[in-house]
XYZ file of C-alpha atoms in Angstrom:
438
model
C -3.209 109.829 24.659
C -5.378 107.181 25.729
C -5.153 104.662 28.388
C -3.433 101.554 28.631
C -6.274 99.516 30.132
C -8.901 97.326 27.740
C -12.366 96.254 29.427
C -12.913 92.265 28.433
C -16.664 91.371 28.850
C -19.645 89.245 27.582
C -21.507 90.263 24.335
C -24.416 87.791 25.432
C -25.602 85.836 28.471
C -22.873 84.727 29.631
C -20.382 81.501 28.835
C -19.009 83.184 25.710
C -15.346 82.057 26.692
C -14.130 85.214 28.226
C -11.416 83.577 31.035
C -9.815 81.863 27.545
C -9.323 85.067 26.306
C -8.548 86.764 29.086
C -5.572 84.531 29.837
C -4.732 84.940 26.444
C -4.748 88.691 26.790
C -2.890 88.896 30.181
C 0.215 88.642 28.982
C 0.360 91.980 27.861
C -0.898 93.319 31.311
C 0.606 94.359 34.528
C -2.820 93.352 36.217
C -6.286 92.266 35.678
C -8.954 93.427 37.976
C -12.292 91.576 38.333
C -15.173 94.460 38.256
C -18.490 92.489 39.556
C -20.425 89.193 39.786
C -19.627 85.932 42.335
C -19.157 82.766 42.170
C -21.154 82.088 40.082
C -19.529 83.327 37.510
C -17.244 80.501 36.022
C -14.733 81.069 33.711
C -12.826 78.553 32.158
C -9.022 78.689 31.000
C -6.951 75.486 29.025
C -3.544 75.273 29.457
C -1.069 73.225 27.444
C -4.298 70.330 28.123
C -4.281 71.704 31.763
C -8.047 72.913 33.075
C -8.295 75.629 35.507
C -12.218 77.046 36.573
C -12.006 79.661 38.092
C -14.768 81.403 39.793
C -14.077 84.449 41.834
C -10.484 84.706 41.134
C -9.113 87.030 37.831
C -7.215 84.676 34.847
C -4.429 87.147 35.606
C -2.750 84.539 38.448
C -2.647 82.195 35.995
C -0.072 84.678 33.986
C 3.902 84.675 35.839
C 4.215 88.790 36.749
C 0.443 89.542 36.454
C -1.623 90.436 39.438
C -4.435 89.740 40.274
C -7.380 92.119 41.829
C -10.794 90.856 43.415
C -12.496 94.980 42.602
C -15.378 96.232 45.055
C -18.429 95.561 42.857
C -17.196 92.250 43.266
C -19.650 90.246 46.414
C -17.335 87.714 47.469
C -17.709 84.274 49.669
C -14.165 84.456 52.177
C -15.060 79.831 52.280
C -15.327 80.095 48.030
C -12.754 82.063 48.361
C -10.300 80.618 50.445
C -11.107 77.274 48.632
C -10.568 78.314 44.721
C -6.468 80.043 46.709
C -6.373 76.592 48.115
C -6.958 74.742 44.529
C -4.573 76.845 42.861
C -1.831 76.764 45.091
C -1.987 72.860 44.594
C -1.690 72.947 40.909
C 1.501 75.681 41.407
C -0.045 78.819 40.874
C 1.955 81.582 42.667
C -1.434 83.628 44.182
C 0.406 84.456 46.925
C 1.873 88.370 46.792
C 0.243 88.111 43.401
C -3.602 88.681 44.396
C -5.239 90.891 45.909
C -8.648 92.039 47.312
C -10.485 95.376 48.127
C -11.204 96.420 51.656
C -14.341 97.438 50.192
C -16.205 94.640 48.783
C -19.384 93.328 49.989
C -18.739 90.317 51.907
C -21.874 86.541 51.419
C -22.763 85.486 54.071
C -25.010 81.502 54.878
C -27.755 83.931 55.662
C -27.534 84.899 51.811
C -27.481 81.389 50.582
C -30.492 80.418 52.699
C -32.575 83.515 51.189
C -32.341 82.798 48.390
C -32.920 79.438 48.022
C -35.642 79.488 49.959
C -36.861 82.379 47.687
C -35.905 80.949 44.118
C -37.851 77.274 45.579
C -40.992 79.145 46.848
C -44.263 77.795 45.506
C -45.665 80.452 43.001
C -42.535 82.594 43.205
C -41.317 83.365 39.260
C -38.163 81.174 38.535
C -34.960 83.640 37.880
C -32.601 80.446 37.412
C -30.147 81.521 39.701
C -27.253 79.231 41.423
C -28.370 79.599 44.835
C -24.778 80.979 46.107
C -26.305 84.288 47.626
C -25.821 86.923 44.837
C -28.204 88.105 44.821
C -29.383 88.607 48.537
C -26.151 89.807 49.136
C -25.673 92.781 46.536
C -30.147 93.599 48.387
C -27.598 93.916 51.196
C -25.264 95.947 49.755
C -28.115 98.551 47.939
C -30.118 98.743 51.572
C -26.843 99.646 53.043
C -26.782 96.641 55.264
C -24.133 94.398 54.254
C -20.638 93.913 55.833
C -17.297 94.535 54.245
C -14.423 92.872 53.932
C -12.320 95.393 56.343
C -15.430 94.949 58.009
C -14.972 91.244 58.119
C -10.871 91.998 59.511
C -12.889 93.712 63.068
C -14.493 90.765 65.123
C -16.076 92.999 67.165
C -18.159 94.313 64.972
C -18.089 90.718 62.896
C -20.171 89.502 65.613
C -22.318 91.850 66.166
C -23.261 91.713 62.535
C -23.570 88.232 62.482
C -26.151 88.829 65.317
C -27.770 91.237 64.591
C -28.253 90.009 60.342
C -29.526 86.155 61.772
C -32.162 87.800 64.132
C -33.295 88.923 61.176
C -32.874 86.744 58.105
C -34.058 83.436 60.557
C -37.497 85.719 61.240
C -37.814 86.598 57.495
C -37.075 82.924 56.155
C -39.284 81.394 58.868
C -42.563 83.490 58.371
C -41.752 83.433 54.608
C -40.515 79.705 54.026
C -40.611 77.851 57.397
C -36.781 77.920 56.680
C -34.379 76.716 60.120
C -32.697 79.138 61.476
C -29.306 79.269 61.099
C -27.491 79.673 64.582
C -24.745 82.863 65.035
C -22.588 81.472 67.041
C -21.064 78.905 64.702
C -21.242 81.609 61.883
C -19.171 83.538 64.226
C -16.646 80.864 64.978
C -16.520 80.201 60.540
C -15.845 83.352 59.493
C -13.352 84.669 61.916
C -11.109 82.230 60.925
C -11.796 82.955 57.749
C -11.054 86.147 57.715
C -7.780 86.059 59.334
C -7.069 83.293 56.148
C -8.263 85.899 54.075
C -6.502 89.272 55.414
C -3.132 88.949 53.502
C -5.239 89.965 50.904
C -7.068 92.700 51.679
C -5.508 96.075 50.311
C -6.886 99.367 48.711
C -6.845 97.889 45.093
C -8.409 101.394 43.722
C -5.250 103.118 44.991
C -3.593 100.029 43.786
C -4.730 100.122 40.281
C -4.371 103.810 39.749
C -0.913 103.529 40.364
C -0.090 100.373 38.963
C -1.760 102.936 35.518
C 0.040 106.281 37.032
C 3.297 104.490 36.620
C 2.791 103.097 32.890
C 1.793 100.117 33.841
C -1.379 98.671 31.992
C -4.916 96.959 33.456
C -7.334 95.011 31.851
C -10.709 94.793 33.298
C -12.725 91.679 33.330
C -16.047 90.910 33.140
C -18.561 88.415 34.881
C -21.636 86.843 33.347
C -22.769 89.298 30.042
C -24.115 91.729 28.961
C -28.253 90.802 28.054
C -27.571 89.859 32.372
C -26.714 92.934 33.451
C -29.091 94.526 36.393
C -29.910 98.079 34.150
C -29.376 96.809 31.156
C -29.809 93.162 30.467
C -33.059 90.800 30.016
C -35.153 91.898 33.120
C -35.875 90.046 35.642
C -33.932 87.230 34.289
C -31.152 88.811 34.579
C -28.031 89.109 37.638
C -27.790 90.984 40.350
C -24.458 93.860 39.411
C -23.310 95.958 36.357
C -22.146 93.234 33.309
C -21.311 96.545 31.180
C -18.445 98.263 30.661
C -19.369 100.918 32.914
C -19.534 98.393 35.772
C -15.746 98.273 35.656
C -15.578 101.570 36.828
C -18.010 101.604 39.552
C -16.228 97.748 40.243
C -13.251 99.692 40.621
C -12.573 102.735 41.958
C -11.693 103.807 38.306
C -12.378 106.431 36.700
C -14.157 106.219 33.550
C -11.284 108.580 31.260
C -9.051 105.785 32.161
C -11.077 102.763 29.483
C -8.817 103.023 26.514
C -10.645 100.379 24.768
C -13.613 97.468 25.514
C -13.808 94.114 23.725
C -16.952 92.311 23.513
C -16.112 88.320 24.035
C -19.286 86.639 22.406
C -19.754 82.990 20.727
C -20.734 81.829 16.701
C -23.590 81.056 17.762
C -25.850 81.810 21.350
C -26.562 80.149 24.291
C -27.946 80.640 27.441
C -28.357 79.254 31.203
C -31.480 79.422 33.109
C -34.719 80.653 32.688
C -35.509 84.095 30.476
C -36.236 85.445 27.119
C -34.351 83.616 24.294
C -35.360 84.460 20.244
C -33.024 82.597 18.454
C -33.642 79.202 21.052
C -33.387 76.846 18.295
C -35.779 73.372 19.916
C -34.408 70.104 17.357
C -31.729 68.108 16.893
C -29.565 70.895 15.566
C -29.882 72.322 19.511
C -29.017 69.530 20.691
C -25.841 68.922 18.560
C -24.927 71.923 18.766
C -24.816 71.427 22.872
C -22.857 68.623 22.373
C -20.095 69.640 20.209
C -19.752 73.250 21.907
C -19.869 71.053 25.820
C -22.119 73.762 26.379
C -22.884 72.584 29.711
C -21.974 75.852 33.193
C -18.351 75.034 34.490
C -19.488 75.966 38.281
C -23.293 74.285 37.850
C -22.911 72.004 35.292
C -26.521 73.318 33.606
C -26.970 72.277 30.282
C -26.890 75.987 28.630
C -29.971 76.260 25.798
C -28.793 77.038 21.959
C -29.576 79.358 19.575
C -28.255 81.047 16.653
C -26.477 84.531 15.808
C -28.893 87.074 17.297
C -27.416 90.423 15.194
C -29.779 92.903 17.209
C -28.749 91.945 20.807
C -25.000 91.977 19.717
C -25.686 95.556 18.076
C -27.716 96.545 20.872
C -24.766 95.094 22.585
C -21.685 97.052 21.880
C -24.372 99.930 21.448
C -24.360 99.628 25.580
C -20.772 98.921 26.062
C -19.391 100.921 23.634
C -17.563 97.685 22.028
C -14.633 98.413 19.509
C -13.674 94.805 19.474
C -14.815 91.655 18.859
C -13.365 88.178 20.363
C -15.682 85.582 18.518
C -15.129 82.128 20.166
C -16.166 78.776 19.084
C -16.216 78.657 15.147
C -15.189 75.282 15.312
C -18.176 74.351 16.343
C -20.107 75.225 13.398
C -18.085 73.144 11.081
C -20.207 70.489 10.463
C -23.547 72.927 9.386
C -24.637 73.021 5.519
C -25.947 75.925 6.425
C -26.088 78.751 9.028
C -28.406 80.847 9.760
C -28.290 84.367 11.771
C -31.062 86.271 12.918
C -31.349 90.099 11.254
C -34.008 91.497 12.426
C -37.570 90.942 14.439
C -41.277 90.790 14.113
C -43.115 91.237 16.676
C -47.061 92.367 16.246
C -46.432 92.061 12.531
C -44.340 94.960 12.847
C -40.369 94.842 11.480
C -37.861 95.730 13.690
C -34.166 96.106 14.769
C -35.135 97.104 18.657
C -34.745 95.178 21.644
C -37.598 95.181 24.120
C -37.228 96.679 27.019
C -40.080 94.255 28.560
C -40.262 90.160 29.079
C -43.473 90.557 27.292
C -42.185 91.769 24.098
C -38.862 89.640 24.114
C -40.934 86.613 24.315
C -43.384 87.959 21.454
C -39.969 88.576 18.895
C -40.784 86.415 15.460
C -37.004 86.014 14.264
C -36.235 87.502 11.175
C -32.884 85.586 9.097
C -31.281 85.081 6.720
C -29.473 82.408 5.595
C -25.546 82.227 4.829
C -23.600 78.822 3.653
C -21.423 76.947 5.764
C -18.179 75.497 5.059
C -18.333 71.646 6.145
C -14.399 71.739 6.676
C -12.245 71.175 10.114
C -11.545 75.309 11.870
C -10.016 73.353 14.803
C -6.379 74.996 15.846
C -6.963 77.480 12.414
C -4.053 80.392 13.661
C -4.378 82.627 10.666
C -7.418 84.548 9.334
C -6.600 83.603 5.641
C -6.220 79.999 6.222
C -9.751 80.012 7.146
C -12.551 78.639 4.944
C -13.666 81.123 2.793
C -17.327 80.873 4.034
C -16.163 80.466 7.794
C -14.327 84.064 6.769
C -17.310 85.214 5.260
C -19.532 84.545 8.399
C -16.867 86.109 10.502
C -16.789 89.480 8.292
C -20.299 89.353 7.681
C -21.035 89.306 12.385
C -18.137 92.025 12.334
C -19.871 94.006 9.365
C -23.604 94.094 10.432
C -22.983 94.517 13.703
C -20.798 97.995 14.293
C -17.366 96.264 15.979
C -14.652 95.268 14.212
C -13.322 91.130 14.532
C -10.122 91.327 16.715
C -9.611 87.465 17.098
C -11.278 84.550 17.019
C -11.397 81.195 19.331
C -10.734 77.609 17.392
C -10.574 76.076 20.307
C -10.353 75.454 23.642
C -6.603 76.202 24.038
C -4.937 78.558 24.966
C -3.884 78.055 21.460
C -6.060 78.072 19.278
C -6.596 81.384 18.928
C -6.367 83.693 16.007
C -5.164 87.740 16.479
C -5.854 89.374 13.188
C -3.034 92.201 12.101
C -4.741 95.199 13.444
C -5.809 93.997 16.816
C -2.596 92.873 17.448
C -1.004 96.966 16.655
C -4.090 98.269 19.211
C -3.008 95.147 21.837
C 0.704 97.059 20.954
C -0.539 100.223 21.661
C -1.514 98.830 25.125
C 1.171 97.093 26.243
C 3.702 99.685 24.842
């Protein structure tokens, strides 16, 4: 019997619209668990015209009766977390009693932001395009076994000792390397000791909580952050995030075993976008790219940064589905392509005169790719808000079926607009979801 669980993640470089999809699907799940990343990942959900931007908190909290869980694989800035909790309370969302934070989650402190910002701006350093929120340095401390976890944050004496020792080290490093002014450990302790008491009611052994939910017949959705091509191991390294954004991260990031993963649902746009630096084989550099950005409102939900836009890349999508074991595809922003007469799709690569569909592991290889395109006919009529596959223009149906056939995963849902209701669920996917829900 398959586990009543699903992993929902991004198949590209993030910003695929996972927030809306997790929200749409969450009504079928007892809990939604976030397993990686920090507050650099913005998920936008629009419900009845009201906009919710979530950075740390799983989208499940927007559904009455659905628990939101922040797993141990996340790095958490307590101040950012409390600010987000406050915004949701102001909007009438019932977070208290429905939201839980793993006691094993790593904590982001001000010196992490100091180090990241100074490093990213240092002369001669290769820019990665981070949000400078301290995510990377917090993961560095985790792997160096010198980080602070939520369970430690709640012990004032341990917190004070940790901050004093860390500031002595980080201040010296930042000043020596970047000329940065030192942080005040006493001020930092006062601020974070106070924040700890506000975080305390949310803290739990969430691995135990999730396993108990499943043991008692409940269903769990694991919510990814960023996207597969930003994964620390499998992404376009070094232009990646600092955590495991792929399906494997759902296990290590929550304390749930791999045999408890029922299915993997990959979210992909009908085209491709990327924020920040790094290789992007199918990037569009002319007015068509500008038009896609405008029609798709391609600006970061957290940073406001303009996203780079490109044509759908089948080899990358196929690679992503392979890494994740993706069974289903959710395709978003189909309506953004409505005005195009023709739509190029990358079906292969030419690298140094050699035709291939293999993804190079190195940046130099990725940057030397010459995409090989096929062109599909556009539909040049509105698909916005259509919720039945058969009512789509035939050319739009053909585009989706091509994406399905070439990527190795079945199309289960299609988003035709930003609102919760502007979503079509294909019958076979509805049946699969029903088997999870039962």
